[in-house]
Short mmCIF file of C-alpha atoms and ligand atoms in Angstrom, two decimals:
data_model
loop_
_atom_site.label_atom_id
_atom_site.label_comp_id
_atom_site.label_asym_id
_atom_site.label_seq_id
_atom_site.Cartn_x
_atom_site.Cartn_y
_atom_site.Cartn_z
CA UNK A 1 -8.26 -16.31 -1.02
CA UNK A 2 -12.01 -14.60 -1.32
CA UNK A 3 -14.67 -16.59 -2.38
CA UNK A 4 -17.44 -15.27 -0.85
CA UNK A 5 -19.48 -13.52 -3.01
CA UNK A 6 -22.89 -12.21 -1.05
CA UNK A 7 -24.87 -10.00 -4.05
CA UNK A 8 -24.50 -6.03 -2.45
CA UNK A 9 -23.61 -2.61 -4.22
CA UNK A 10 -23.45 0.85 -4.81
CA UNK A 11 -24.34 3.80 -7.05
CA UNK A 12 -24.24 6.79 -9.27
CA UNK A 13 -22.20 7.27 -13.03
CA UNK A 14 -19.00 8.94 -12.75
CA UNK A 15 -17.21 6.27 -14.90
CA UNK A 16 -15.69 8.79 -17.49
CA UNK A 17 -13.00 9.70 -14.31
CA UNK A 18 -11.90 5.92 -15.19
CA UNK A 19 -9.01 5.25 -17.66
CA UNK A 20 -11.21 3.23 -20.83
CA UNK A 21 -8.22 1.11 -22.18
CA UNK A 22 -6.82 -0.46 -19.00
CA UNK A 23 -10.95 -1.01 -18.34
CA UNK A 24 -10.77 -2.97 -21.21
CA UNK A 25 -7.35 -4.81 -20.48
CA UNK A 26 -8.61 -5.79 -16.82
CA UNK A 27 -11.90 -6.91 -18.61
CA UNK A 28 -9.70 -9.29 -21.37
CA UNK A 29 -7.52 -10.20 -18.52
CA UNK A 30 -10.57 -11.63 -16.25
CA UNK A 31 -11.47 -13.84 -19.08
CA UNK A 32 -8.41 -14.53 -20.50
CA UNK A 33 -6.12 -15.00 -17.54
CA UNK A 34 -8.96 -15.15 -14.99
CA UNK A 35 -11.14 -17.99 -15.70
CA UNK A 36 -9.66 -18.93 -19.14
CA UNK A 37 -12.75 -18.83 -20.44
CA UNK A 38 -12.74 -22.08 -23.08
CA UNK A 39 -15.04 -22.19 -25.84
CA UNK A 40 -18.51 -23.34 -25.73
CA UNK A 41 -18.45 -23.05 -21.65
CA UNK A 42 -20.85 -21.09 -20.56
CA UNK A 43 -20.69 -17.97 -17.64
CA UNK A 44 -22.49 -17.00 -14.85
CA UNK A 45 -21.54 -13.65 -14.09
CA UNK A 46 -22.55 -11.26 -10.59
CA UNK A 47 -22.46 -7.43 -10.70
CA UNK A 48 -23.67 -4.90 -9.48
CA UNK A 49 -25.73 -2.66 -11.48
CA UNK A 50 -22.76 0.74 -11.08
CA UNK A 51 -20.55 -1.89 -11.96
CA UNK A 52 -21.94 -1.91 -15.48
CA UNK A 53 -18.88 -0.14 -17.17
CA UNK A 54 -16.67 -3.17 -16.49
CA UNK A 55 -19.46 -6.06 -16.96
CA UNK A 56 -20.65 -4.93 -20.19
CA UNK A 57 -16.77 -5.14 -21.52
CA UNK A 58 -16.12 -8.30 -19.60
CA UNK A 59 -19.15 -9.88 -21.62
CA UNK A 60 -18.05 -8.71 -24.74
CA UNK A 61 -14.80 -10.58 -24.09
CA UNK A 62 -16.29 -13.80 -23.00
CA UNK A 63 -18.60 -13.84 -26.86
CA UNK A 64 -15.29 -13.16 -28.18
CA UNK A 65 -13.87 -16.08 -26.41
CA UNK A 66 -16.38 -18.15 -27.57
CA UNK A 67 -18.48 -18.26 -24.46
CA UNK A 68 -21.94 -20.29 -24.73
CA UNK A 69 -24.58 -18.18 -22.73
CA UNK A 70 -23.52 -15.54 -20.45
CA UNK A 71 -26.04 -15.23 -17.50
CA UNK A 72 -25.69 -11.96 -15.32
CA UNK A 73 -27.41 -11.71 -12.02
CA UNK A 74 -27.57 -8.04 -11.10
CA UNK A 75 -27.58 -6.02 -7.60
CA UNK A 76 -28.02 -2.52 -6.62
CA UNK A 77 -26.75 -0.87 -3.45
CA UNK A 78 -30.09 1.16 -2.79
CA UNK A 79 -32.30 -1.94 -3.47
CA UNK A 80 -30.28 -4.00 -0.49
CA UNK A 81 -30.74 -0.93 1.56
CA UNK A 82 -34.56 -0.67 1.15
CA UNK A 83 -35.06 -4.42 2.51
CA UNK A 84 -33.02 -3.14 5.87
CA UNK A 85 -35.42 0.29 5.75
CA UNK A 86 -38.86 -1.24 5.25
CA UNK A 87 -38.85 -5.19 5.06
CA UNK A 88 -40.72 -6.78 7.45
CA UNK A 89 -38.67 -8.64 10.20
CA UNK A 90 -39.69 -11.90 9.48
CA UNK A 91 -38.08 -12.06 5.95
CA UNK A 92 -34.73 -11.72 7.65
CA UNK A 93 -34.06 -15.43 7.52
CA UNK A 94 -35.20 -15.62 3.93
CA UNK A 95 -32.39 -16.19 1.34
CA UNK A 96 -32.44 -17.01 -2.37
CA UNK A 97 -32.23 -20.69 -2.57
CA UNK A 98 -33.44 -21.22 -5.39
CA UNK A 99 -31.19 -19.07 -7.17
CA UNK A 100 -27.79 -20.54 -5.28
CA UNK A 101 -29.14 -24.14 -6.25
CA UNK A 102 -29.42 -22.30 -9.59
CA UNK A 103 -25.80 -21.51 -10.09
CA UNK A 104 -24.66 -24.84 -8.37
CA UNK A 105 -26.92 -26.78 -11.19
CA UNK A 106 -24.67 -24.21 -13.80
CA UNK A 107 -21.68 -25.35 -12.26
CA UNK A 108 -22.45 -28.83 -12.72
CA UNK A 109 -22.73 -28.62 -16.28
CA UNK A 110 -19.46 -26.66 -16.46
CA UNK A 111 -20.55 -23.07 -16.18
CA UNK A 112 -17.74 -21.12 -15.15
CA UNK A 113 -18.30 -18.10 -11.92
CA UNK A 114 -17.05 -14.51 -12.61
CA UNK A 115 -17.77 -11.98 -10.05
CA UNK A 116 -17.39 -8.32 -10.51
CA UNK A 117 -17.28 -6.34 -6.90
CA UNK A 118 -16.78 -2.76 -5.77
CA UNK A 119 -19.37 -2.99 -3.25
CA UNK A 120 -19.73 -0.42 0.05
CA UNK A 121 -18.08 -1.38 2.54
CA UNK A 122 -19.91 0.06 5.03
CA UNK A 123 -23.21 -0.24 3.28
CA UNK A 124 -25.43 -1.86 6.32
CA UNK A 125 -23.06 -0.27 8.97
CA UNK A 126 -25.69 1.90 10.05
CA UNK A 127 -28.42 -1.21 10.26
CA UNK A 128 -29.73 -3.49 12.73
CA UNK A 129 -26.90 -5.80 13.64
CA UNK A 130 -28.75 -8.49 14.21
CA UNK A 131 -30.70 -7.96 10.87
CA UNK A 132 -27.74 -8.44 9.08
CA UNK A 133 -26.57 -11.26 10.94
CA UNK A 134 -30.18 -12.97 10.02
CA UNK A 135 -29.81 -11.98 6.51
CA UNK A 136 -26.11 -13.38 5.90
CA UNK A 137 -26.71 -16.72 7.97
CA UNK A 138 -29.87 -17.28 5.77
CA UNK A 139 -27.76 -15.96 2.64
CA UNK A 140 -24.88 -18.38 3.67
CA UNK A 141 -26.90 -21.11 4.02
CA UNK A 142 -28.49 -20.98 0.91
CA UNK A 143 -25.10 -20.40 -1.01
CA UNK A 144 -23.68 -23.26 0.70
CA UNK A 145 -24.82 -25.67 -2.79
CA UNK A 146 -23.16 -23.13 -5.07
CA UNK A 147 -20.44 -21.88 -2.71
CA UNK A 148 -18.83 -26.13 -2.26
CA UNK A 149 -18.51 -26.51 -6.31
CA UNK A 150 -16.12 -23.08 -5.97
CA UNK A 151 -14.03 -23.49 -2.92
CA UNK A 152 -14.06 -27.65 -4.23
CA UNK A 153 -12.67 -25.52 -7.11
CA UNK A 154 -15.11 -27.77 -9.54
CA UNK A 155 -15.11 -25.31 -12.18
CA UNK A 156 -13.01 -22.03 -13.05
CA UNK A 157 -13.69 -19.00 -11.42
CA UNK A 158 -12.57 -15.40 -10.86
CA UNK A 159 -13.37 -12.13 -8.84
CA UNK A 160 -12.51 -9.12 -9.88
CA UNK A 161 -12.77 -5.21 -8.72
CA UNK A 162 -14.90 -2.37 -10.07
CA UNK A 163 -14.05 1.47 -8.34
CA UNK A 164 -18.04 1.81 -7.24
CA UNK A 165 -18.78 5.91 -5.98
CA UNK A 166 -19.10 4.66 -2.35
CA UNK A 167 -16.11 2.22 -1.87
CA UNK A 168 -13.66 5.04 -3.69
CA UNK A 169 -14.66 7.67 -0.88
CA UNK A 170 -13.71 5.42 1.90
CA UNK A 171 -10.52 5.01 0.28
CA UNK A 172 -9.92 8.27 -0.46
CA UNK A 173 -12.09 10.67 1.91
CA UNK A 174 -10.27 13.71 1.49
CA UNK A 175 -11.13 13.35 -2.24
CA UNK A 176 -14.23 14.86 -4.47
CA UNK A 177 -15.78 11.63 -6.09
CA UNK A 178 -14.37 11.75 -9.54
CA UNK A 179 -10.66 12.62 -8.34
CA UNK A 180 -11.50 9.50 -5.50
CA UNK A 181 -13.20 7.19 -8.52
CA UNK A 182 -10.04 7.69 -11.09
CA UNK A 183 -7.68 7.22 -8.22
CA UNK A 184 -9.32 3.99 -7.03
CA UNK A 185 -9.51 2.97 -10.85
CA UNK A 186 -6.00 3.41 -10.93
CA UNK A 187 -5.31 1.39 -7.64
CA UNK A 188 -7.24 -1.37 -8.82
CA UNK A 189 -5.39 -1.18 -12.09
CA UNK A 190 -1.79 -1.58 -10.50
CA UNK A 191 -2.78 -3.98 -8.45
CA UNK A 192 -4.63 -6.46 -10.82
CA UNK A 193 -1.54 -5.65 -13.00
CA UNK A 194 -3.27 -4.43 -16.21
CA UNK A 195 -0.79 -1.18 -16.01
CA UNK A 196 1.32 -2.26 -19.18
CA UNK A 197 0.59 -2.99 -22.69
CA UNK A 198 0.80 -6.63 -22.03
CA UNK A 199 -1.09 -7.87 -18.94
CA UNK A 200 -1.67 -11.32 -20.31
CA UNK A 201 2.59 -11.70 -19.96
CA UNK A 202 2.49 -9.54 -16.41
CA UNK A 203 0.55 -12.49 -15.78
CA UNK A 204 2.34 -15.40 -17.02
CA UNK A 205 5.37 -13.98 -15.16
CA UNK A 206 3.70 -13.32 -11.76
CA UNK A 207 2.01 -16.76 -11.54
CA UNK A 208 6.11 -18.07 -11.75
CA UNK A 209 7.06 -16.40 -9.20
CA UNK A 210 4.19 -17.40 -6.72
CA UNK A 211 4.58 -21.42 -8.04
CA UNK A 212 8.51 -20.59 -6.78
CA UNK A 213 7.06 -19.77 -3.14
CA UNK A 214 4.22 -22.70 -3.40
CA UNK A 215 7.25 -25.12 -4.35
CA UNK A 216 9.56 -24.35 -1.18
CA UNK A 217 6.54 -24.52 0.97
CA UNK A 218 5.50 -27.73 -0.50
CA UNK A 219 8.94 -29.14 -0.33
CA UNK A 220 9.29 -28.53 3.60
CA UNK A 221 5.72 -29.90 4.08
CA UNK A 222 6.08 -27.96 7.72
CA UNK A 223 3.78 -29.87 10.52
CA UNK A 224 2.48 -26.08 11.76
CA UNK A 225 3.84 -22.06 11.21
CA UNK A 226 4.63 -20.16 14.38
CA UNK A 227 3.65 -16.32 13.86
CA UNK A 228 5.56 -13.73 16.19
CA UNK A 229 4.60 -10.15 17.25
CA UNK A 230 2.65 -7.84 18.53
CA UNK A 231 -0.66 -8.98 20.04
CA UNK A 232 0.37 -12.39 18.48
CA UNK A 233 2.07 -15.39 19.53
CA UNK A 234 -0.07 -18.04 17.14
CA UNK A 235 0.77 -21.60 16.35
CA UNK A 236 -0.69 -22.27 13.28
CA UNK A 237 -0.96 -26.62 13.10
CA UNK A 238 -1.07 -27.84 9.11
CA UNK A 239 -3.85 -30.10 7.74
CA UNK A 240 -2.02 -33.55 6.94
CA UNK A 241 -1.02 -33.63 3.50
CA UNK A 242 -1.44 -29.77 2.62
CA UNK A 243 -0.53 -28.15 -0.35
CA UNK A 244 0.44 -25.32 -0.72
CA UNK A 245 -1.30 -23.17 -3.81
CA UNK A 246 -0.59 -19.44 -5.18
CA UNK A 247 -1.22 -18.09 -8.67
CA UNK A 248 -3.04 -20.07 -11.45
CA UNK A 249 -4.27 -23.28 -10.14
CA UNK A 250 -6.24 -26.33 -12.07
CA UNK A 251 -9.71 -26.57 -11.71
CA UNK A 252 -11.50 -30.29 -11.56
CA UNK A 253 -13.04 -29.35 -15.04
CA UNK A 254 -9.46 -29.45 -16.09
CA UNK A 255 -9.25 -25.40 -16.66
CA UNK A 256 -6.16 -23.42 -15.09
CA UNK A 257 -7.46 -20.36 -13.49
CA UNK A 258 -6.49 -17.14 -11.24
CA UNK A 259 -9.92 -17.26 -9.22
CA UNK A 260 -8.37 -13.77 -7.86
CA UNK A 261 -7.49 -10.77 -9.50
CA UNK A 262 -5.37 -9.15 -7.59
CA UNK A 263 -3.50 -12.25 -6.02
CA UNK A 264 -0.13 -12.11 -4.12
CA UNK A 265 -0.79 -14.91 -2.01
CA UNK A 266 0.30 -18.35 -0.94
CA UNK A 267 -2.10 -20.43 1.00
CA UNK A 268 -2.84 -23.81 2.64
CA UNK A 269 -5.05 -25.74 5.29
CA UNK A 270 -4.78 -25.42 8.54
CA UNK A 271 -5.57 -28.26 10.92
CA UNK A 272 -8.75 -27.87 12.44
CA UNK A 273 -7.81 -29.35 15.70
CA UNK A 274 -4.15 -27.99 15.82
CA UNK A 275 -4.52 -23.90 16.24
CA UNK A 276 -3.79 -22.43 19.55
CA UNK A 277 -2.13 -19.09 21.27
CA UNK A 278 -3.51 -15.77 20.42
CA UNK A 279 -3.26 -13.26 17.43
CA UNK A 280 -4.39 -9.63 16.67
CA UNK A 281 -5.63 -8.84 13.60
CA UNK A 282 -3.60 -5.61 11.54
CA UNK A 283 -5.83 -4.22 9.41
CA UNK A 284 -9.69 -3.84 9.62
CA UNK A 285 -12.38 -6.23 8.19
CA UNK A 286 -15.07 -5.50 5.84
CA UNK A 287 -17.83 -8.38 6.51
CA UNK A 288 -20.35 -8.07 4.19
CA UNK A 289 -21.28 -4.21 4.74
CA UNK A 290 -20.19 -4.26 8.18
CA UNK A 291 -16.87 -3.05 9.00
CA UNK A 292 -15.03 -4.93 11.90
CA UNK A 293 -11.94 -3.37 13.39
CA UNK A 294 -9.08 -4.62 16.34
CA UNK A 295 -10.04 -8.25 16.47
CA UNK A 296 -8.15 -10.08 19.03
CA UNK A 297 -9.06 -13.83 19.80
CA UNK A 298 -7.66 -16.89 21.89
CA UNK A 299 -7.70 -20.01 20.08
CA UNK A 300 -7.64 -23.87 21.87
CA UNK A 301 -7.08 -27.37 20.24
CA UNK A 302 -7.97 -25.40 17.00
CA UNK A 303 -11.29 -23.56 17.84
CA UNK A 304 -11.50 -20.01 19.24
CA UNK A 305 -12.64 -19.32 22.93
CA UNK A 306 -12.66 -15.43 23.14
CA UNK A 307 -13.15 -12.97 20.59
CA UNK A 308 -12.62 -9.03 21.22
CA UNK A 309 -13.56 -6.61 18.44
CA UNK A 310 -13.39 -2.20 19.03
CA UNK A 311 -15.59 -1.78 16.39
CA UNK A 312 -18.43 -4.55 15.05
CA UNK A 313 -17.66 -7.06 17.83
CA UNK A 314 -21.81 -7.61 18.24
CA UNK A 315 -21.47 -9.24 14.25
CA UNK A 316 -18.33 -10.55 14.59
CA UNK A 317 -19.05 -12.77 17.80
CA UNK A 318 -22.86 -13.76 15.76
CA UNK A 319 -20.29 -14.88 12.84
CA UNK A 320 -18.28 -16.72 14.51
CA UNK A 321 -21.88 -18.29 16.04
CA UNK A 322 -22.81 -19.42 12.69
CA UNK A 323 -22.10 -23.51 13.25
CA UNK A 324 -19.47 -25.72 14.32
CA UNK A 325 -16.79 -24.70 12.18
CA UNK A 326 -16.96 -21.19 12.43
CA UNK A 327 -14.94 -21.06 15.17
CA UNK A 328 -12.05 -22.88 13.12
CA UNK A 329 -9.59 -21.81 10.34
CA UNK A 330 -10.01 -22.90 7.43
CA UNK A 331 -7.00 -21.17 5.57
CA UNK A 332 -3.70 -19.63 6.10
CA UNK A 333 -1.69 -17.63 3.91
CA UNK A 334 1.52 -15.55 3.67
CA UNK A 335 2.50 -12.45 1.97
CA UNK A 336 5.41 -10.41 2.37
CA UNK A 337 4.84 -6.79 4.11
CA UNK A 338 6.44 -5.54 0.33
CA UNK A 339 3.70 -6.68 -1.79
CA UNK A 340 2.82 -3.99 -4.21
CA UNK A 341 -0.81 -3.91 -2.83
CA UNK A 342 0.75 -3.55 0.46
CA UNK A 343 3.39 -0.80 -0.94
CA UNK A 344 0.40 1.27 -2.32
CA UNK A 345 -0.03 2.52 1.74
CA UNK A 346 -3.81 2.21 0.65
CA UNK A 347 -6.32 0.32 3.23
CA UNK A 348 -8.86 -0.93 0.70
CA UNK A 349 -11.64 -1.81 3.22
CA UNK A 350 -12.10 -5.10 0.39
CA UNK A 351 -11.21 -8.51 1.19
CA UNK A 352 -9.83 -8.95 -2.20
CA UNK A 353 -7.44 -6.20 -1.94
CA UNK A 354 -6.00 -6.33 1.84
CA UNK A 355 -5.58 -10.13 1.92
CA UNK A 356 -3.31 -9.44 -0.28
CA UNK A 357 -1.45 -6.80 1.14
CA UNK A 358 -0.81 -9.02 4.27
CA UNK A 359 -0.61 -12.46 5.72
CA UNK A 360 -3.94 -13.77 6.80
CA UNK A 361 -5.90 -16.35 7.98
CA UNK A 362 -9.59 -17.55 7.40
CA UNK A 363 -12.39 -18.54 9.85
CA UNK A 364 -14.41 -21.13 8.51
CA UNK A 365 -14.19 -23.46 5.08
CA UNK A 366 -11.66 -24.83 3.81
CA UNK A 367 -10.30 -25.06 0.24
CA UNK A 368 -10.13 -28.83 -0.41
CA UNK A 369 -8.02 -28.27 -3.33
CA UNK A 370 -5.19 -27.60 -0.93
CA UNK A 371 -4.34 -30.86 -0.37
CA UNK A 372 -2.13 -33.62 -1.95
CA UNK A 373 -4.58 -34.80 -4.14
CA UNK A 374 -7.07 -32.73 -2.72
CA UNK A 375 -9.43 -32.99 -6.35
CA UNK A 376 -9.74 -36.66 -5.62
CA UNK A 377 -10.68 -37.02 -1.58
CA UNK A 378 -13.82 -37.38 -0.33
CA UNK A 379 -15.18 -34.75 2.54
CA UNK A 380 -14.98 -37.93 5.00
CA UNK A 381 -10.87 -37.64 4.17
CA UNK A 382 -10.83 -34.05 3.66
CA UNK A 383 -11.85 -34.15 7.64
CA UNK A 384 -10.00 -36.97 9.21
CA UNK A 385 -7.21 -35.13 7.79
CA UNK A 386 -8.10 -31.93 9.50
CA UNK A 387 -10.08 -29.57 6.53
CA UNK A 388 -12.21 -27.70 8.47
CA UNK A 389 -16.21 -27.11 6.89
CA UNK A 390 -18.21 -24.12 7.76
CA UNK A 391 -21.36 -22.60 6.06
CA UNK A 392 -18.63 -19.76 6.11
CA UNK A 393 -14.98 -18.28 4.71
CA UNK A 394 -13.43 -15.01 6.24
CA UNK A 395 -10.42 -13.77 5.48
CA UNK A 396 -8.48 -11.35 8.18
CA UNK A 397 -5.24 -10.05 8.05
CA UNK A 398 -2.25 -10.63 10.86
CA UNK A 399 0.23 -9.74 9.07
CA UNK A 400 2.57 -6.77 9.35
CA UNK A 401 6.10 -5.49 8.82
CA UNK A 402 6.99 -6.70 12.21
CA UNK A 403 5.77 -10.45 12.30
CA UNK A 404 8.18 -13.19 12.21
CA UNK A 405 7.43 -16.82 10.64
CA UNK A 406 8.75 -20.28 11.74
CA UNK A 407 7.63 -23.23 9.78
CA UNK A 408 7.70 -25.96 12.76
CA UNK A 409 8.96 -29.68 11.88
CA UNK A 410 6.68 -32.67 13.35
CA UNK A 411 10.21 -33.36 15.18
CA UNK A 412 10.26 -29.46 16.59
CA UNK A 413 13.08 -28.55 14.06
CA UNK A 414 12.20 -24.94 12.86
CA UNK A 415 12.97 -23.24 9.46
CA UNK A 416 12.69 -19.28 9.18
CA UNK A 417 10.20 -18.30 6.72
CA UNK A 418 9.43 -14.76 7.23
CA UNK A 419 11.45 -12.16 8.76
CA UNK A 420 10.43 -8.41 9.60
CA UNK A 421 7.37 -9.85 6.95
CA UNK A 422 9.96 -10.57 4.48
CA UNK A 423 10.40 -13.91 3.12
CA UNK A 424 13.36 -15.16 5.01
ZN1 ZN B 1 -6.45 -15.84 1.19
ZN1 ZN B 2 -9.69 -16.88 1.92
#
């Protein structure tokens, strides 16, 4: 699951190559489906200013909802840029606190978080590494307030995907812009299921079939998952008293809500203590403009002890740096290798989109809604019972059409889950 939500962009109007009505449906569907906007509640909305196309219909939706006060908080690609070009070094470690605590004062009084993102993925590749490791340890820090009342899942939330000029041509290279923007548009589309004339049903019947997978999972309780193949041979340990979750889930404020759009995903906690063996990731990461590629790390008694990257490894090894739990998982998560995201061939360089194309795991904080009663523990219990905390949450995928799946028994008795990256 993505949560993250640092505030970068991109650039330049070519938003007549995108189809207007399905716009419109994924704009209804992220308030309708999405957060479930209720009436009265109020929205605090992050975009990027080429994202404008979507945000202005998503905001029309939300009055029509019978939103309070949308707030948006805008970004701009060239604007993030600048600060790497010209700011002055010691500003690095400067992050908006004051906004974050902000948002997190929204959220106490019920706001509910809608992020639109179609950001660069390579936007700071070309900057100072550790520049950008500054900037996103300050910037995680100071989101940390507003960043616990979403993965606590206090309040309804949702993310959803705009086809920005510089993200389409990474997707599609060989393609001019508009023929790269109307083909990402359409990607996006399929994915966040918004194809047909009734995307609010698509919907209804999707979330059924991911509470079916949540259910088994739930049902075996497994003590850890055992992941097979090549590069990997990973013993996964589960926090005690996991849940599985997938689909629409409950927020604290009482709201049912798919915080992502796309979603094919189950996930749960992983034991912070109980992770060991090594894995390899299978697709490459997209960290916050920097693109990380061939990770390959060694974990012990949960945390890891070597990290290998081709490409990125300088920000990838300051990441994992970050604090305590950075080294740690915080969340693991199956889907099968036939996922349509993952049918689509495409390699979105976007969080949002590969997790979902493969099973993954995430460095770093952990959702305490994925517990037993996770709305009602404390972060004392949410530890003892092996919820890992982290200033931090990184998706990366593992998974692949050739990775097997045990779910492990405390008694060593294992059950085939995934085959080939099939659901067994
Ligand atoms: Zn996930
Ligand atoms: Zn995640």
């Amino acid at each position: 699951m993505t949560a993250h939500v640092p505030l970068t962009t991109s650039a330049r109007d070519v938003s007549a190559s995108i189809d207007p009505v399905k716009l419109d449906r994924l704009a209804e569907v992220a308030i309708k489906v999405g957060l479930q906007l209720q009436p009265g509640q109020d929205l605090v909305l992050t975009s990027s200013i080429a994202a404008l196309p979507l945000t202005r219909r998503i905001v029309e939706h939300a009055y029509k909802a019978g939103a309070g006060l949308v707030t948006p908080i805008f970004n701009d690609d060239e604007i993030t840029l600048a600060r790497f070009r010209h700011g002055a070094s010691a500003g690095f470690d400067h992050a908006a606190g004051w906004l974050y605590e902000g948002m997190a004062k929204a959220f106490s009084n019920n706001a509910a978080r809608l992020a639109v993102r179609g950001d660069d993925p390579s936007l700071l590749s070309g900057q100072d590494a550790a520049k950008v490791a500054r900037a996103n340890k300050a910037n995680s820090m100071a989101y940390q307030p507003a960043l616990e009342k979403i993965t606590g899942f206090d309040i309804n939330w949702n993310i959803v995907a705009y086809p920005e000029t510089a993200w389409a041509k990474q997707v599609f290279p060989g393609e001019g812009v508009e023929t790269a923007v109307a083909k990402l548009a359409d990607a996006i589309f399929a994915a966040s299921r918004v194809d047909g004339d009734d995307p609010v049903g698509a919907w209804k019947l999707h979330n059924t079939v991911l509470k079916a997978r949540t259910d088994w999972l739930n049902g075996h309780r497994f003590h850890a998952l055992h992941f097979t193949g090549p590069g990997t041979d990973l013993t996964v340990g589960l926090a005690d008293g996991h849940e599985w979750m997938g689909g629409a889930s409950t927020a604290k404020n009482g709201i049912t809500c798919n915080p992502n759009i796309p979603t094919e995903e189950v996930f749960t906690t992983p034991h912070a203590l109980r992770v060991s063996g090594h894995v390899s990731s299978t697709k490459p990461l997209s960290y916050q403009g920097t693109l990380i590629d061939d990770i390959s790390v060694r974990f012990e008694a949960g945390r890891i002890v070597e990290a290998k990257a081709s490409k990125g490894a300088d920000v990838l090894n300051k990441v994992l740096d970050t604090d305590e739990g950075s080294r740690r998982l915080g969340e693991v998560a199956l889907v099968p290798h036939s996922s349509p995201i993952s049918k689509s061939g495409l390699l979105f360089f976007n969080t949002l989109f590969d997790e979902n194309a493969a099973c993954h795991i995430a460095l770093g904080q952990c959702y305490s809604k994925c517990f037993v009663d996770g709305a009602r523990l404390t972060p004392e219990e949410i530890a003892s019972r092996g919820g890992n905390k982290s200033l931090i949450h990184i998706d990366w995928m593992i998974g692949s059409g050739q990775i097997d799946i045990d779910g492990v028994h405390a008694d060593g008795r294992t059950v085939p889950v995934m085959r080939q990256g099939e659901w067994a």
